[in-house]
Amino acid sequence: MVRAAVIPAPNQPVQVREYPRPKLEEGAALLRTLFSEVCGTDLYLQQGLLSETPYPLIPGHATVGVVEEVRGQVCDTEGHPLLGGEVVTFLDVHGTCGECWYCLVAKASTRCPHRKVYGITYGADEGLLGGWSQYVYLKPGVRIVRLPESLTPETLIGAGCGLPTALHAVERSDILLGQTVLVQGTGPVGLSTIALTRLRGAYKIIAIGAPEMRLLAARRMGADVCLDVEKTSIEERHAAVMDATGGRGVDVAIEASGDPAAIQEGLDLARDNGRYTVVGQYTDHGPIQVNPHTQINKKHMDIRGVWGIDYSHLHRSVLLLERYNDQFHWEQLITHTFGLEQANDALAAVGSGQAIKAVIAPWGAENST
Amino acid sequence: MVRAAVIPAPNQPVQVREYPRPKLEEGAALLRTLFSEVCGTDLYLQQGLLSETPYPLIPGHATVGVVEEVRGQVCDTEGHPLLGGEVVTFLDVHGTCGECWYCLVAKASTRCPHRKVYGITYGADEGLLGGWSQYVYLKPGVRIVRLPESLTPETLIGAGCGLPTALHAVERSDILLGQTVLVQGTGPVGLSTIALTRLRGAYKIIAIGAPEMRLLAARRMGADVCLDVEKTSIEERHAAVMDATGGRGVDVAIEASGDPAAIQEGLDLARDNGRYTVVGQYTDHGPIQVNPHTQINKKHMDIRGVWGIDYSHLHRSVLLLERYNDQFHWEQLITHTFGLEQANDALAAVGSGQAIKAVIAPWGAENST
Amino acid sequence: MVRAAVIPAPNQPVQVREYPRPKLEEGAALLRTLFSEVCGTDLYLQQGLLSETPYPLIPGHATVGVVEEVRGQVCDTEGHPLLGGEVVTFLDVHGTCGECWYCLVAKASTRCPHRKVYGITYGADEGLLGGWSQYVYLKPGVRIVRLPESLTPETLIGAGCGLPTALHAVERSDILLGQTVLVQGTGPVGLSTIALTRLRGAYKIIAIGAPEMRLLAARRMGADVCLDVEKTSIEERHAAVMDATGGRGVDVAIEASGDPAAIQEGLDLARDNGRYTVVGQYTDHGPIQVNPHTQINKKHMDIRGVWGIDYSHLHRSVLLLERYNDQFHWEQLITHTFGLEQANDALAAVGSGQAIKAVIAPWGAENST
Amino acid sequence: MVRAAVIPAPNQPVQVREYPRPKLEEGAALLRTLFSEVCGTDLYLQQGLLSETPYPLIPGHATVGVVEEVRGQVCDTEGHPLLGGEVVTFLDVHGTCGECWYCLVAKASTRCPHRKVYGITYGADEGLLGGWSQYVYLKPGVRIVRLPESLTPETLIGAGCGLPTALHAVERSDILLGQTVLVQGTGPVGLSTIALTRLRGAYKIIAIGAPEMRLLAARRMGADVCLDVEKTSIEERHAAVMDATGGRGVDVAIEASGDPAAIQEGLDLARDNGRYTVVGQYTDHGPIQVNPHTQINKKHMDIRGVWGIDYSHLHRSVLLLERYNDQFHWEQLITHTFGLEQANDALAAVGSGQAIKAVIAPWGAENST
């Protein structure tokens, strides 16, 4: 039997359940899980804050493991067949149809109505389709990426879903060499955003976040100025940002905080004719106030929402980890590792902000490396 | 003496005053005014709604006239010297410094802190620097454009400041060939936006506005679907737009209404991964509500504010008028022509929405053509 | 039996052959052909100038017809099932894999190594996979577009493959409102490029081509200045273009001529910091000379090659035909209609430049409407 | 008297001449030179290879020095007045008019016909307008940048004109995070291009250049793979690049070699739908051969020429030096320092490829720090 951690229903504690080991259809593979991530989205899932979640649900959308079994030919994107034994990760998004108006005319695959997401929109009744499980069933068409030899599973899961999400956000932000960038939020997405902003050659990076431990991580990922959102007033932060930017505000601000209140502040901290990228508003906390004259029109502002990732973001994230992990050490973001039985503790550690990054090791932390 | 219409102070009626005919400094020119526009901004100026307005003020920022006098060498952008007698218009923006951080590093000249605007930020105490005057003093460095022979002053002023503003907005909107576009607002900016959207090869153009007379103009400028904002509910308009777009919403929405309430509606009428351009919020009506999850982040939205114009927008507007006026007949937007003494009537006609476009003919309407 | 025109081998005359009516697999459809295009590429195919052509070959990559039979559910991109009887066209490109590095990482589906093209890279041995046939077999996954009611098959085939190709080229050219554009070549791609350049709001369009009949068509499609390449010298054309552009050259030049000699001329006719789009070099005529200092580096030039189309180009082409054919009348480009038996005459008419657009009507011209 | 090194005429040796110390006009400043660069362009100037050079000429277009004297108010771009004693550099480009069609309509200031360049298009008869002089006359309107305290003059001049040129080229190249980039050429522009490509988060950087010493510098600046152009055949380099890119070629290639033969090779080493930026062809070596079918059209290629720099490139280069010199140590590119009397030796060192970067210290190398 396969053990998996399951959210049975909204606001219910996670339970460990057992499932039969699945039989593979042609083109499918079975992954023996090494690590799966605990993400803020998993908290929302447990709290019932995402619409249309198919409970019971096995969470875990960023996962690394070893190919245990393959049926038929299963290849990575480079066309190399998988034989079993490879350490791989995979894109959680599956089933983007390639046939609909969004895929073909708008070329906006992250808005394809057919896309399904492992650990989020695939429920446990459909199979082992989340990473908080000893095995994950990789359906035909799942995009699999082999880890380069120099890349450990810990580094990959330390970057988790935050890195490709940050890559998408940073790419949408069109940062120029030598510009000054504000990153709001110092959770996993914010921290990877800081690292990638560094990798785009920003001049100065200002981070707003909390608590102290995360601000230290922000500094390690490349932030030049760190402002503790819990210990400073909005006026103090405004003064600090203006001081750091000749009174103009930042060229680019990126919201990765999850806090709706960050939006108004961010719009004021970006300079005229600047850019504001919103990647952290992954659930509905209701409306906020925006002044369309002073914050959009007269400011000649660009505001860009960023939803989801596509394969290209994951693929290039793995390349960046291979090449630049020496500089950023993503595995050091992991502060907590839990077994399946401790999944509720894992959620608590993330919810309280105690953890920077918590991971689930379904075979036990001690058995994962 | 030179007669000019002057706003003496906020909420005071316009008065006709007399000024001595100015002596030209080297590099300056004197324009004998044919027509100057009455724009929604002039209403705001009279109502004291723009910050830092230097009263008393001669309004009129879009103006066409005949070069009466030139001191020294004054050239157009093609380098041809003006000799007097030419029919010209000019860019109201003057004094962009070309030396500051915004001009040189951000390349955002519309945010240059040194820019001054004829009829808006230059006051009457500084000279004849607004178009509601028999003569306008063109300072050295004012960008002057000669009207091509086939282009009448009426066509030019019928397009007025709305056309280059629309050009800026349409260019920021990155409309693709065959896309469906919503234009909110059927005043001068909205109507030119519709025309230019047609000139970008949109598939379907939906206009929301009022009253009937303006919707007829919208149709003439190229709108395929016209919705009367005064006779339809927000739900009816939503249904009409979804019906016209396969249930997805428009690829691009452009706000040119001046009404803050338009913003929320526009964000909902644009499709996922669409674009929303905000060009109509030229004065501060206070904040509105926006949902950062549903309207920005999950929607993968692009929101783009558009402030002001630069010379390129005016230059190409004149070229477009020369080439395409046969198709759009901008002069037909002029519904009212007033003399200086009737300036208050002119503002009333614009304020009530009775006029599509009102113009001031400082020598009397009958003497202007 | 189904009659089809076949190129048996390079430099062999086209023959009419008979094939059994195919049985449909699940998800396939059978198209009763109304018209299929004769394109310059078909000439290259007959002359053996394209590499890896799978002879014998049924040419015809732009085709319009009536759905004769459907097996299982076959939908258009809007998700509407086809029932039979609909007038449709389809994207000649088939089998783009959506799984390879080019599709997923580079997002460059026109370079996907798995893509196959009806009438070009699918051979007759693989089925009725070209339009010069009474029936065309639409494999599962072929992208099908229904013609809007107001759009005749003649208009669609008059636009043919030239319109979506031109759309791709014009979109890559980033023409701004009010710019001046040179189009080299007045064949079907060049003529549609002129029309779409008009639809992008160009100020002045200059066409270089021949013979007279095509230049007349160029003028009808929107060219303001037409230069006969057979009756003018390169110096005369240079003088004419400089005369039309204030001595600077055009903002954007688009090569759609098929003549390698056009490249050097085009690079010289574009202005400094201009753009040059190359869409007409569809076969290998060997190298040409380019000066990297004067024509690329010092000129701060953008040169952009355009290969193939994707579904979005076809989809939006049909929308543009629906909305703008009143202005351009693409069906008037058809100068010759041939039956299958006259396929060699059709190639000759295209090869000699006698035809603007020749089409094949496999059931006889008289039976097609 | 002021001593300066002068090229009297094409192909004449450089001479040291004496000039009177200039009197400043209002808005001008006098710079006491610390270092001025010896650039490949200076060789071209000495060999008479640039058109319209105004001999006699004081070379030196990248220069760092101390403000010796100021007349009236002279400010940097941040608006801070210079008082004397500041260590500064300045943009060699001067007199961009801000009034012509290229400045205002095309927004292509590097193609403004009025721009003049210190040390290149300003001759000695017009003043001390080149850096190989004890003092440089900074005309009103010259854009001056103060060095941040942490930035030494050696670091600034080690980066020289190569860094802002590379910044312009890298920005035109639109490198995505995780892409693979080829840099052709390992002179000062190539080496800074490698560093900035690293700062854009490239996955793999391949450098082609020579000799050994420069390849070592290339590796230090961030190249992952270095190919010696003198010790490898074109086939070997092709094989090495294909080997490093899964057989596809690089995503982006940047030519910074000055060798016209590099163009053909670069076009073949870039992948389908890739980009090729040409920044090294600063003088006319005649035409080369390009295949428009295989290398442009079918390849769906983007080729982008890059001419000159504007103020933004210099401004942000100084910010990048301040923030990232710890990682790249631009001052270590300086291999030779010469006094004015040794200017011919300086040219020889650059011409032979012996030097990576040679600089002129007009007061003697020993007196410059």
PDB file of C-alpha atoms in Angstrom, chain B residues 7 9-12 40-55 57 283-284 347:
ATOM      1  CA  ILE B   7     -10.199  82.109 -16.148  1.00  0.00           C
ATOM      2  CA  ALA B   9      -9.676  82.132 -10.473  1.00  0.00           C
ATOM      3  CA  PRO B  10     -11.248  78.766  -9.636  1.00  0.00           C
ATOM      4  CA  ASN B  11     -15.007  78.726 -10.119  1.00  0.00           C
ATOM      5  CA  GLN B  12     -15.050  82.226 -11.587  1.00  0.00           C
ATOM      6  CA  GLY B  40     -12.821  68.530 -20.652  1.00  0.00           C
ATOM      7  CA  THR B  41      -9.595  69.649 -18.998  1.00  0.00           C
ATOM      8  CA  ASP B  42     -10.696  73.261 -19.474  1.00  0.00           C
ATOM      9  CA  LEU B  43     -13.763  72.494 -17.402  1.00  0.00           C
ATOM     10  CA  TYR B  44     -11.568  71.034 -14.678  1.00  0.00           C
ATOM     11  CA  LEU B  45      -9.425  74.172 -14.806  1.00  0.00           C
ATOM     12  CA  GLN B  46     -12.448  76.422 -14.458  1.00  0.00           C
ATOM     13  CA  GLN B  47     -13.688  74.304 -11.555  1.00  0.00           C
ATOM     14  CA  GLY B  48     -10.312  74.394  -9.837  1.00  0.00           C
ATOM     15  CA  LEU B  49      -9.921  70.619  -9.975  1.00  0.00           C
ATOM     16  CA  LEU B  50      -6.325  70.496 -11.175  1.00  0.00           C
ATOM     17  CA  SER B  51      -3.572  71.081  -8.658  1.00  0.00           C
ATOM     18  CA  GLU B  52      -1.109  73.941  -9.062  1.00  0.00           C
ATOM     19  CA  THR B  53      -2.981  75.803 -11.798  1.00  0.00           C
ATOM     20  CA  PRO B  54      -1.513  79.299 -12.195  1.00  0.00           C
ATOM     21  CA  TYR B  55      -4.562  81.571 -12.307  1.00  0.00           C
ATOM     22  CA  LEU B  57      -5.135  81.394 -16.985  1.00  0.00           C
ATOM     23  CA  THR B 283      -8.427  64.447 -12.435  1.00  0.00           C
ATOM     24  CA  ASP B 284      -8.673  63.062  -8.924  1.00  0.00           C
ATOM     25  CA  LEU B 347     -17.712  75.406 -21.250  1.00  0.00           C
TER      26      LEU B 347
END
